[in-house]
Short mmCIF file of C-alpha atoms in Angstrom, two decimals:
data_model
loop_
_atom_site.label_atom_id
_atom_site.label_comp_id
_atom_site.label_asym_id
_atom_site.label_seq_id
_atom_site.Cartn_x
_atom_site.Cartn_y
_atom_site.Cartn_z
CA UNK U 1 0.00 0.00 0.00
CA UNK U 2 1.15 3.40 -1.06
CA UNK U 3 1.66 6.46 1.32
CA UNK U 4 1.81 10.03 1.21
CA UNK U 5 3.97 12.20 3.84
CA UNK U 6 3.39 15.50 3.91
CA UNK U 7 6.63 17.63 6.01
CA UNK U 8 8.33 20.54 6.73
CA UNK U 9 11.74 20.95 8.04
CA UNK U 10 14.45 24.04 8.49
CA UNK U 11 17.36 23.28 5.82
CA UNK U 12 20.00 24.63 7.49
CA UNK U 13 21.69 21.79 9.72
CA UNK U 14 21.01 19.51 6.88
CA UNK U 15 22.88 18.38 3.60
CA UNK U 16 19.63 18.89 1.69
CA UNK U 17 16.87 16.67 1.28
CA UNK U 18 18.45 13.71 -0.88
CA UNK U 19 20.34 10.48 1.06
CA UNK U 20 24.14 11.15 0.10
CA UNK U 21 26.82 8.80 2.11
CA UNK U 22 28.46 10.29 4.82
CA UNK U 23 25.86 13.94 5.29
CA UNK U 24 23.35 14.36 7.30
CA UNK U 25 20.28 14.47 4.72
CA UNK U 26 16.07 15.41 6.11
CA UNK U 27 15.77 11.87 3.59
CA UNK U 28 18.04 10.03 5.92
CA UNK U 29 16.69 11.42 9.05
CA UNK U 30 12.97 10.94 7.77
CA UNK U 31 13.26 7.55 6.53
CA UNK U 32 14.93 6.07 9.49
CA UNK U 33 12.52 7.55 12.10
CA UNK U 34 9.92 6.53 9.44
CA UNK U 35 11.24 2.70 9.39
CA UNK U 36 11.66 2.57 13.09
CA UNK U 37 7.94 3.27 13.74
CA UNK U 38 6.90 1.37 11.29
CA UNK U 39 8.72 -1.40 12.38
CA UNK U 40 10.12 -1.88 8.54
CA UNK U 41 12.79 -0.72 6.50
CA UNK U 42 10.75 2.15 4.00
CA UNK U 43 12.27 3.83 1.41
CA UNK U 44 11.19 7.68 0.63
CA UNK U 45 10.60 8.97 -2.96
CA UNK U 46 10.74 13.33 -2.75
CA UNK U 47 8.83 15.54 -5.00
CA UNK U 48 11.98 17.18 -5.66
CA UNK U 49 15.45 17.85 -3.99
CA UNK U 50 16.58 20.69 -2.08
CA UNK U 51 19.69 22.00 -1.67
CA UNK U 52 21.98 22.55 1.63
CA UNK U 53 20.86 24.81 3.85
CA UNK U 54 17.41 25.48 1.53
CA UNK U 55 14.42 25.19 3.71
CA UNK U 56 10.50 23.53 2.90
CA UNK U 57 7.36 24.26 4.18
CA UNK U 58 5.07 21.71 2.83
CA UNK U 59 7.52 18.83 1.33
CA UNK U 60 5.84 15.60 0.01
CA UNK U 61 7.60 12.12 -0.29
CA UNK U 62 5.38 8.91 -0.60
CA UNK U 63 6.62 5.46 0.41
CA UNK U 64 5.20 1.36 0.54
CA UNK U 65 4.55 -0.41 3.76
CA UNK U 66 3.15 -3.77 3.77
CA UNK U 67 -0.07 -3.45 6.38
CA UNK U 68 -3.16 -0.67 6.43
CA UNK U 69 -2.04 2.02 8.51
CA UNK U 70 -5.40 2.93 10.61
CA UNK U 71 -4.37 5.74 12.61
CA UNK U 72 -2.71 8.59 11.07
CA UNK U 73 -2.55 10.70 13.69
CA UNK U 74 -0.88 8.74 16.24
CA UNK U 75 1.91 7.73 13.68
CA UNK U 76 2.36 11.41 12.72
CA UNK U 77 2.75 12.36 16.73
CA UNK U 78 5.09 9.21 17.05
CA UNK U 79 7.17 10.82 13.90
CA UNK U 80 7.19 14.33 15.52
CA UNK U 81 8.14 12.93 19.03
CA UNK U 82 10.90 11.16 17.56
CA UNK U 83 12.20 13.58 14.74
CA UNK U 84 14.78 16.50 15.73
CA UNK U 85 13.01 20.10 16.40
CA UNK U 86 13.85 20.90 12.85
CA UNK U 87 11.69 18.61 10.98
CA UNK U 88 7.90 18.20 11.48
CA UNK U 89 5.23 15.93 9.92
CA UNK U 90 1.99 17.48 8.55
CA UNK U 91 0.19 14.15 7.84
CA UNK U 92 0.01 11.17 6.32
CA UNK U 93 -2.64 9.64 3.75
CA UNK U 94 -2.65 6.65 2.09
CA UNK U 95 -3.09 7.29 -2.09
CA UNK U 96 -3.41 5.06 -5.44
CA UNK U 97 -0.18 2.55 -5.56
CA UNK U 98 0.41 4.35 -9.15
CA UNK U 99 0.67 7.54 -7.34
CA UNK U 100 3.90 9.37 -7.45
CA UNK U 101 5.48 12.22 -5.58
CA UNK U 102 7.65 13.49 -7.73
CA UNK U 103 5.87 12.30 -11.56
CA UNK U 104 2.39 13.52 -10.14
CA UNK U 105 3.25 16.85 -9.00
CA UNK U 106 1.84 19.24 -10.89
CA UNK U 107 4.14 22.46 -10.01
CA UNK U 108 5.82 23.32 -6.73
CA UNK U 109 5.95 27.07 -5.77
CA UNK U 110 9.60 28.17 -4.06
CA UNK U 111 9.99 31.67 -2.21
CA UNK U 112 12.86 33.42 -1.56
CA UNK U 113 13.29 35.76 1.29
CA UNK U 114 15.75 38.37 1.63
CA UNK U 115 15.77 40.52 4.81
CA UNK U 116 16.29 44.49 3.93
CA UNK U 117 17.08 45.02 7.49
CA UNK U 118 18.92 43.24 10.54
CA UNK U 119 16.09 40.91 11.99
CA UNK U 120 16.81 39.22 15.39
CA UNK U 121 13.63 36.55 14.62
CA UNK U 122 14.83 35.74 11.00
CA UNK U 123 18.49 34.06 11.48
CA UNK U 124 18.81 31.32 8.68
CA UNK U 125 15.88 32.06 7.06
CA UNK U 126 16.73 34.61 4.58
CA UNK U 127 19.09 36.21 3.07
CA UNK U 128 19.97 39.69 4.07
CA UNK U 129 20.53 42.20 1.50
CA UNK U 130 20.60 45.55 2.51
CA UNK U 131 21.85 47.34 -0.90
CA UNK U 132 19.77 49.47 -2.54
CA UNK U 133 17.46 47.40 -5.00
CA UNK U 134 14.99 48.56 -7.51
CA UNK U 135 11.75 46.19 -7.51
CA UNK U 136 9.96 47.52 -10.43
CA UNK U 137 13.13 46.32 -12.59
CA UNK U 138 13.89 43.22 -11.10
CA UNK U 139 9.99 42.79 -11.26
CA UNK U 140 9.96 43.35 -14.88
CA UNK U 141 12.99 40.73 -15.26
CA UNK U 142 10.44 38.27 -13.37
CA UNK U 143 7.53 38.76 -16.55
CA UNK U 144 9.90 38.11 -19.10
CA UNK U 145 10.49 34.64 -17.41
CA UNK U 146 7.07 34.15 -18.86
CA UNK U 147 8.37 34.52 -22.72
CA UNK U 148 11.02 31.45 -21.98
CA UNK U 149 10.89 27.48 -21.66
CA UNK U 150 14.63 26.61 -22.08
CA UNK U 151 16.02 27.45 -18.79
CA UNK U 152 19.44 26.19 -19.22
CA UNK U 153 21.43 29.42 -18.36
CA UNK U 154 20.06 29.28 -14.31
CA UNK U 155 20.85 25.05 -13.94
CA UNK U 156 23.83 23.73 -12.79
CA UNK U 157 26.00 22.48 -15.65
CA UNK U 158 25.91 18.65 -15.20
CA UNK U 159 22.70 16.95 -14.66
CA UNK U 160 20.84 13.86 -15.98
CA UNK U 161 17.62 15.87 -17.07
CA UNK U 162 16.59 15.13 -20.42
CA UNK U 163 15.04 18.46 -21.03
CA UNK U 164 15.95 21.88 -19.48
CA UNK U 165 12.21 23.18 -20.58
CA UNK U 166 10.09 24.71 -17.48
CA UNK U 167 6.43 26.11 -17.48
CA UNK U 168 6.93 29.42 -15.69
CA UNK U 169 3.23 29.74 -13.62
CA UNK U 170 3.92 33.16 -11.78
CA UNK U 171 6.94 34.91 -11.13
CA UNK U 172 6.72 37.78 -8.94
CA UNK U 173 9.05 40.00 -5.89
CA UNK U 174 6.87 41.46 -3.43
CA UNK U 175 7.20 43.10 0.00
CA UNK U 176 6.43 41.16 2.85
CA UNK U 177 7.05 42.81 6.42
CA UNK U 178 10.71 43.51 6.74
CA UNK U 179 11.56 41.39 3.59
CA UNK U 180 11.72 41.67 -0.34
CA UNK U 181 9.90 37.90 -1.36
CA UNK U 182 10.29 36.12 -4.94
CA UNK U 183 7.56 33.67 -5.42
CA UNK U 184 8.27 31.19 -8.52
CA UNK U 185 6.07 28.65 -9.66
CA UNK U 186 6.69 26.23 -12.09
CA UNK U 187 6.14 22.73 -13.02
CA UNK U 188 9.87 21.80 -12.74
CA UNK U 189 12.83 23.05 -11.42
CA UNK U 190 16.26 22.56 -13.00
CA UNK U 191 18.36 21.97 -10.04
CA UNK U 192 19.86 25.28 -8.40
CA UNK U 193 17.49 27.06 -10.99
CA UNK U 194 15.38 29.27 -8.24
CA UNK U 195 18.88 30.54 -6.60
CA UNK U 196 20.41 31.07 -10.44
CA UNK U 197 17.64 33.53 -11.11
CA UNK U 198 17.58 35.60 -8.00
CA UNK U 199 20.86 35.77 -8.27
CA UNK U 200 20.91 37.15 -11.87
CA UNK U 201 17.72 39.49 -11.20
CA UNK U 202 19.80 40.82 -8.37
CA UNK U 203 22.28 42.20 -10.84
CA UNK U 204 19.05 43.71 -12.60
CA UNK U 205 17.81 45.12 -9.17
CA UNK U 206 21.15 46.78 -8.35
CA UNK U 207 21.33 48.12 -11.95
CA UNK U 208 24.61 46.24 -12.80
CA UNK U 209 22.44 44.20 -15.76
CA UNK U 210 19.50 45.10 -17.85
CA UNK U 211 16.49 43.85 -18.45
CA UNK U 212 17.41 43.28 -21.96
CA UNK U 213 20.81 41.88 -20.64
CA UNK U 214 18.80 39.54 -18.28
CA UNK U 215 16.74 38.25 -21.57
CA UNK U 216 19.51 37.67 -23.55
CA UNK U 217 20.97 35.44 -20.71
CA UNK U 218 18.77 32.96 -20.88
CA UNK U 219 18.87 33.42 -25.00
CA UNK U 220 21.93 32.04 -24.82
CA UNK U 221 21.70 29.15 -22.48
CA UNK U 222 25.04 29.17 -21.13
CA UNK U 223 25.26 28.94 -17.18
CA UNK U 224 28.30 31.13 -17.03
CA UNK U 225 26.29 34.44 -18.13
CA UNK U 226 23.98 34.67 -15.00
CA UNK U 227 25.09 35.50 -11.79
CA UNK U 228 26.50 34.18 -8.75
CA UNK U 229 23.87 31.89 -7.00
CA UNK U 230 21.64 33.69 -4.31
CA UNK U 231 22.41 32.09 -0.82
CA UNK U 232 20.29 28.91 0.44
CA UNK U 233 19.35 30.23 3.58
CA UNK U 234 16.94 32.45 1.71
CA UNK U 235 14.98 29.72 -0.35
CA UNK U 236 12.01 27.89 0.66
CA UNK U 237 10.03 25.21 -0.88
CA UNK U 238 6.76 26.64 -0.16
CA UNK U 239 4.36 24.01 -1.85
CA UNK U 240 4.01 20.86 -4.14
CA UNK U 241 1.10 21.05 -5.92
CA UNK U 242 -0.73 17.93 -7.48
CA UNK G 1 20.74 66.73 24.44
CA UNK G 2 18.13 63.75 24.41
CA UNK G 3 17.71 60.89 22.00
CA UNK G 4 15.55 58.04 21.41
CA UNK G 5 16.65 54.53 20.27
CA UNK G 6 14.08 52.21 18.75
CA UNK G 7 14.97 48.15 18.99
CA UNK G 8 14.47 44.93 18.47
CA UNK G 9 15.61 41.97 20.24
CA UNK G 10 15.46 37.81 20.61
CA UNK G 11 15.58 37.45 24.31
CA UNK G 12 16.64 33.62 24.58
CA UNK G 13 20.30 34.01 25.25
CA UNK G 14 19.88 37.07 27.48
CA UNK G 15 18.94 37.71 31.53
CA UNK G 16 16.08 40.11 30.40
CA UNK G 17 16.48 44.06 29.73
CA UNK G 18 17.54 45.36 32.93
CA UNK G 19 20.84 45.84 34.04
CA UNK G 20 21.81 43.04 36.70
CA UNK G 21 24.95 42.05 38.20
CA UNK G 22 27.06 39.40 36.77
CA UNK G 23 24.02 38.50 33.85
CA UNK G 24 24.06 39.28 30.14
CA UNK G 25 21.21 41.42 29.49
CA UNK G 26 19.79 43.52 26.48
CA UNK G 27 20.29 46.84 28.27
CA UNK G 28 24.29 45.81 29.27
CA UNK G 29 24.75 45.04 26.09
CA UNK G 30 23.09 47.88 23.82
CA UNK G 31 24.68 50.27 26.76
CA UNK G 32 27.98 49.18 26.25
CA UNK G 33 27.81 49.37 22.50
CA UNK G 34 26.28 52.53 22.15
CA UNK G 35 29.14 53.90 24.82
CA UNK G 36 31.76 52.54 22.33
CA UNK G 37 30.57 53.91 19.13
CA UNK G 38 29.41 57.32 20.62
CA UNK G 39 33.21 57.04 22.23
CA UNK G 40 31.13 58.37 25.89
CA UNK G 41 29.71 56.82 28.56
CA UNK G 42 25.66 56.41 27.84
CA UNK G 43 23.14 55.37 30.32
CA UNK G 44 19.92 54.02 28.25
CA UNK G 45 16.32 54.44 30.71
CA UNK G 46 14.26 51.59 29.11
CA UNK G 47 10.03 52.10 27.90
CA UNK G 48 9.76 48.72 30.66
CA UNK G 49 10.96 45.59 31.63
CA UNK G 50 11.08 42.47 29.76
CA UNK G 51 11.84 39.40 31.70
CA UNK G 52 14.81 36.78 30.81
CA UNK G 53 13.95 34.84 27.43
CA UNK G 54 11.14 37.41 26.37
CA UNK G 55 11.61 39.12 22.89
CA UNK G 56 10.79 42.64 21.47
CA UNK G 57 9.85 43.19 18.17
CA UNK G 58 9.85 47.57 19.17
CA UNK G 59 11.37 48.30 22.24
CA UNK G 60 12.29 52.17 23.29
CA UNK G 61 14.88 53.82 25.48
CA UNK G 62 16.17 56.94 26.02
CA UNK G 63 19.58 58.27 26.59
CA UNK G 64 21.20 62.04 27.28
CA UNK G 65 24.43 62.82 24.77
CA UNK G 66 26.72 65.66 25.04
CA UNK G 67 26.84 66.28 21.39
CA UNK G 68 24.46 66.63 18.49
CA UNK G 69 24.25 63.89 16.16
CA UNK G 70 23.79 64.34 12.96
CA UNK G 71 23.72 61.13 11.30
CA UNK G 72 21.10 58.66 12.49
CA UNK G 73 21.40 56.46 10.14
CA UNK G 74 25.25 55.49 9.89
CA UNK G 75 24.96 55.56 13.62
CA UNK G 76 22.15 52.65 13.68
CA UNK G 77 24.66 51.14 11.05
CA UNK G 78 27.63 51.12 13.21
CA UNK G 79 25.65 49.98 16.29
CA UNK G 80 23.93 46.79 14.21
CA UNK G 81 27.66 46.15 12.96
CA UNK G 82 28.52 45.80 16.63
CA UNK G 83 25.67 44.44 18.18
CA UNK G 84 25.01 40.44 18.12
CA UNK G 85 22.44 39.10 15.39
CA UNK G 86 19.82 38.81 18.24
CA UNK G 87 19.93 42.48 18.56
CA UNK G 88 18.56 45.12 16.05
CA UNK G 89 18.48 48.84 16.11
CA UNK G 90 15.60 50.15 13.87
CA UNK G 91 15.91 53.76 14.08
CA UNK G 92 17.32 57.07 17.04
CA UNK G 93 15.59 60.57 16.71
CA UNK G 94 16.09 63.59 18.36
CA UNK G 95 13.60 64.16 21.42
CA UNK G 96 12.49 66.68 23.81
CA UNK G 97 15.27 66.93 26.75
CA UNK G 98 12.33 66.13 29.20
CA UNK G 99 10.97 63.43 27.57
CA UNK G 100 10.75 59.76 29.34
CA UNK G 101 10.89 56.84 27.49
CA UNK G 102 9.21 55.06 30.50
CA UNK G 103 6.74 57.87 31.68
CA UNK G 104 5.43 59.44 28.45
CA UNK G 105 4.79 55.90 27.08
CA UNK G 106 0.96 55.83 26.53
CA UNK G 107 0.58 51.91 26.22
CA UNK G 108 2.27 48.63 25.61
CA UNK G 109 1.42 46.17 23.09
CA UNK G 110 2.61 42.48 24.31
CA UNK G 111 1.34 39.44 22.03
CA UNK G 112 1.50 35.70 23.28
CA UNK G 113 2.44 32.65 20.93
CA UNK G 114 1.36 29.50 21.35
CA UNK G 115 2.24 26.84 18.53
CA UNK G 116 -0.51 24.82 18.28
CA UNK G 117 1.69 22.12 16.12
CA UNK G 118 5.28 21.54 15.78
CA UNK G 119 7.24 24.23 13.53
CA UNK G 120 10.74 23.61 12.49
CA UNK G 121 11.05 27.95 12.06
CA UNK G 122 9.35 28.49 15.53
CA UNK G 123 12.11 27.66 17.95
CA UNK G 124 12.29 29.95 20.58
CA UNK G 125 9.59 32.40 19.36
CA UNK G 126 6.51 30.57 20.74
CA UNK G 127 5.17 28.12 23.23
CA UNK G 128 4.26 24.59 21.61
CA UNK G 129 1.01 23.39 23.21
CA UNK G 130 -0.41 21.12 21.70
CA UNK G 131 -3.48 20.21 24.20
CA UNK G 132 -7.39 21.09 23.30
CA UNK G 133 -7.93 24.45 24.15
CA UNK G 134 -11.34 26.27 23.91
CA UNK G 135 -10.54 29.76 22.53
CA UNK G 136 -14.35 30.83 22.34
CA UNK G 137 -13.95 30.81 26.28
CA UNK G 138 -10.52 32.13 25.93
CA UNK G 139 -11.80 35.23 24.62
CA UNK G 140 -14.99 35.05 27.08
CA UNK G 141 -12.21 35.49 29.96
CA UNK G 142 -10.38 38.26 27.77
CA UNK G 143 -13.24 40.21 27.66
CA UNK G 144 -13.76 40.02 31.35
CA UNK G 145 -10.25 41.87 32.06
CA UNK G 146 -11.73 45.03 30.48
CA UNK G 147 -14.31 44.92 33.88
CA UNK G 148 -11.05 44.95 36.52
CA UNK G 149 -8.56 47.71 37.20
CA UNK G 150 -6.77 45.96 39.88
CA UNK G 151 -4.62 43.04 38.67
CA UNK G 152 -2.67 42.27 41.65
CA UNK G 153 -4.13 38.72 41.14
CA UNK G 154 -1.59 38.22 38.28
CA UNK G 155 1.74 40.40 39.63
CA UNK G 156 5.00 39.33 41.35
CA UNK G 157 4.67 39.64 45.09
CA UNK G 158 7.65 42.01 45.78
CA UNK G 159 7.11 44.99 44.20
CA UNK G 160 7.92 48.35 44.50
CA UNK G 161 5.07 49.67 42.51
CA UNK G 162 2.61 51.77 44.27
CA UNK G 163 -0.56 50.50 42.70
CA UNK G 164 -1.67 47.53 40.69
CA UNK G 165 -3.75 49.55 38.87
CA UNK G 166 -3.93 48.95 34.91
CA UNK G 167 -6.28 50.21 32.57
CA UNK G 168 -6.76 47.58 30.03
CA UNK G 169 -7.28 48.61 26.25
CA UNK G 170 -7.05 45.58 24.12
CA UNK G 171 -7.36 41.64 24.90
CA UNK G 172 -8.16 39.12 22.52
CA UNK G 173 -6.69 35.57 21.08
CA UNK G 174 -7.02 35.24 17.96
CA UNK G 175 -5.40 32.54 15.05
CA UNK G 176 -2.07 33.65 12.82
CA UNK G 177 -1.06 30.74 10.57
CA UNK G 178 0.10 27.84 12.61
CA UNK G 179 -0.19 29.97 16.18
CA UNK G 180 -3.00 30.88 18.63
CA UNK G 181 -2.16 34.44 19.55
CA UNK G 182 -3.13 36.54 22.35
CA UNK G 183 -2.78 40.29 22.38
CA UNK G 184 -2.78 42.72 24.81
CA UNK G 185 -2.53 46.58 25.04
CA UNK G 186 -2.58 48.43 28.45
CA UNK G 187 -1.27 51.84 29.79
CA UNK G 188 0.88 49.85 31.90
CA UNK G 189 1.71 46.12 32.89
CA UNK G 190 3.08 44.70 36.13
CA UNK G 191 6.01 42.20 36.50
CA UNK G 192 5.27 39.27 34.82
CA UNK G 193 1.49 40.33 34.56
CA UNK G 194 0.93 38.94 30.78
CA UNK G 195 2.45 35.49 31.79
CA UNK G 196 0.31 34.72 34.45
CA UNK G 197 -2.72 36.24 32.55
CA UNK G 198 -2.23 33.72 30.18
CA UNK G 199 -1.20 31.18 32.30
CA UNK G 200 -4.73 31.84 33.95
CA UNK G 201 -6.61 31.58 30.46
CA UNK G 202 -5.05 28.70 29.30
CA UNK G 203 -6.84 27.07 33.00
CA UNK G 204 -9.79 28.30 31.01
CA UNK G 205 -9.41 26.99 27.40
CA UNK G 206 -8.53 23.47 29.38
CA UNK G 207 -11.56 23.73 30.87
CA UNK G 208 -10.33 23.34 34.43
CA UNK G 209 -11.29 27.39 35.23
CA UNK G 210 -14.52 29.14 34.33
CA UNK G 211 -14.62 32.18 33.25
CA UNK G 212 -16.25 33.17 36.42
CA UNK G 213 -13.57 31.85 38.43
CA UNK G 214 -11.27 33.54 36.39
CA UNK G 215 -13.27 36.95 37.75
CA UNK G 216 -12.85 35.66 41.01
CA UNK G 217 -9.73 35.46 40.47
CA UNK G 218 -8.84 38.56 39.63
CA UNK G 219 -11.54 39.80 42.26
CA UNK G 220 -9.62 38.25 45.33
CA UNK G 221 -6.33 40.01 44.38
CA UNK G 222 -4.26 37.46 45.58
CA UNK G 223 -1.02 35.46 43.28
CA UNK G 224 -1.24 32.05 44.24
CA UNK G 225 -4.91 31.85 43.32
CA UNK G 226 -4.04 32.52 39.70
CA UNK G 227 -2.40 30.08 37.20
CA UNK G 228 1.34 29.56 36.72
CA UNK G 229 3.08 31.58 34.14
CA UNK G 230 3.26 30.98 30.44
CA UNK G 231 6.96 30.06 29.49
CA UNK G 232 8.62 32.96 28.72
CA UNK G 233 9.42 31.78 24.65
CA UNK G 234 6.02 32.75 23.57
CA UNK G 235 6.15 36.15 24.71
CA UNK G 236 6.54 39.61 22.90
CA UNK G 237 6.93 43.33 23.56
CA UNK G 238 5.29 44.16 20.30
CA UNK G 239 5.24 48.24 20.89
CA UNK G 240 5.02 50.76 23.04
CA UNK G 241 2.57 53.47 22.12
CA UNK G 242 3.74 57.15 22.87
#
């Protein structure tokens, strides 16, 4: 019977989200607490990967376990008791044994955060920037994301992907309380693609790089034209949608 | 000449505001930093108190300077360069030479959090509870502080305050995202009045304490009738109102 684990954690003490030998990994951490209360090794499949240090707020992996789980609940308080402060279970449902987390997502919809002031509350989750930045430009960088598919210029140069084509959803920076917010969604991510654009639209927002300069970036599809990656304290998975 | 420093501060690693002997507090610290960059010796009169592990998202103080200053801003710049990541200075102005950041205050704004589920980008900023709490009878008991005047019921025994009188402008709990949040605005607050206010509701939304014990309560004027304080985590100077 097929599973559905719906999570959040806090990236920073954590290698990322994907098993890797010898790191710390939220899928290492997850699946063993997962296995233990369950009585039976599980294996996790992720909607996606995140990056060191990159946060998630609602995370989705699904899994196989032999017997009907009956009380969701309980399990999902025995996960929480036994997970570290910086991971925490939503829920748990059971879905279709075809289902998958990662092939049946829709989109997922990443934020990133960057703190325009010192923040005592905000530590490792964002970025702070306190530069001058002009919005309207680097929000006019974030519509002509819209006019693209081939995103090769923001992914890191060696992948396995067959395709680097996206579906750009919305694209926006917006003020949020202390902090300047991007809000991407898509429905895939290249990997490092989210930090690879705020990095680059930085450029635009501190005037350094057009918005015609930005366009022609991606036009080219060559990973060394865009800027330096934003830092992963600032990025959160915010949602996978299916 | 007078000035008036508005700041921010996560009070988990410190002993509180006030100065105390041989304890890290907010006030020894931003004292001691704003001594060093103004290159003279400072003596900062807080708006209140705040009691060890409770933060302030606006906290005031005043201080007296020989010279004018002219530049607020690199000022705030050099004291946030100086001061630890927990603490933030927001803004100084010029005031009146008799004005009292303590006396001329009009009200306080404190807010309670209480994380009603586990959150991996909580930590130290609220109180987890996770027990059944009836905020609809919460609230009933909220509204019944705007009948009393006289909260000795819910202040530290030893005090050098001359009357427990408090004149109660805004109490209400209310939801925000994951967190059950109480706020409260009054002219003034005793020592650890909004802990064991809370500490008394949450007798209430358990169910173990009607509301009209909780008048009782506050009608008997006596401590050790009234609940035991809410941890100090969840607690925040949100403003104080001149």
């Amino acid at each position: 019977m097929r599973y559905l684990i719906c999570f959040s954690y806090k990236g920073t003490n954590y290698h990322g989200w994907q098993i890797q030998p010898n790191e710390v990994t939220v899928q290492s951490i997850l699946t063993s607490s997962l296995s233990l209360v369950l009585r039976q090794e599980v294996e996790l499949v992720g909607a996606g990967r995140t990056d060191a240090g990159v946060h998630a707020k609602r995370m989705f992996a699904h899994f196989d376990f032999d017997d009907e789980i009956v009380d969701f609940e309980s399990l999902s308080n025995k996960l929480n008791s036994l997970l570290p402060s910086d991971i925490s279970v939503f829920g748990i449902e059971r879905v279709a044994d075809d289902f998958h987390a990662r092939f049946d997502a829709k989109s997922r919809t990443y934020r990133y955060y960057i703190s325009r002031r010192k923040n005592p509350f905000l530590g490792d989750l964002s970025a702070k920037m306190t530069f001058p930045l002009d919005v309207d430009r680097m929000n006019d960088a974030a519509m002509a994301l819209f006019d693209y598919m081939d995103f090769t210029s923001f992914s890191k140069v060696h992948t396995d992907v067959k395709t680097n084509n996206c579906k750009i959803m919305r694209a926006e920076w917006m003020y949020e309380e202390d902090c300047l917010v991007f809000t991407i969604q898509a429905d895939r991510f290249l990997r490092n693609m989210v930090r690879a654009i705020v990095g680059t639209m930085l450029e635009v927002g501190k005037g350094k790089l057009s918005v015609e300069g930005f366009r022609k970036i991606i036009e080219q599809k060559n990973r060394c034209l865009a800027g330096t990656s934003a830092p992963a304290e600032g990025l959160f998975l915010c949602d996978v949608e299916y």
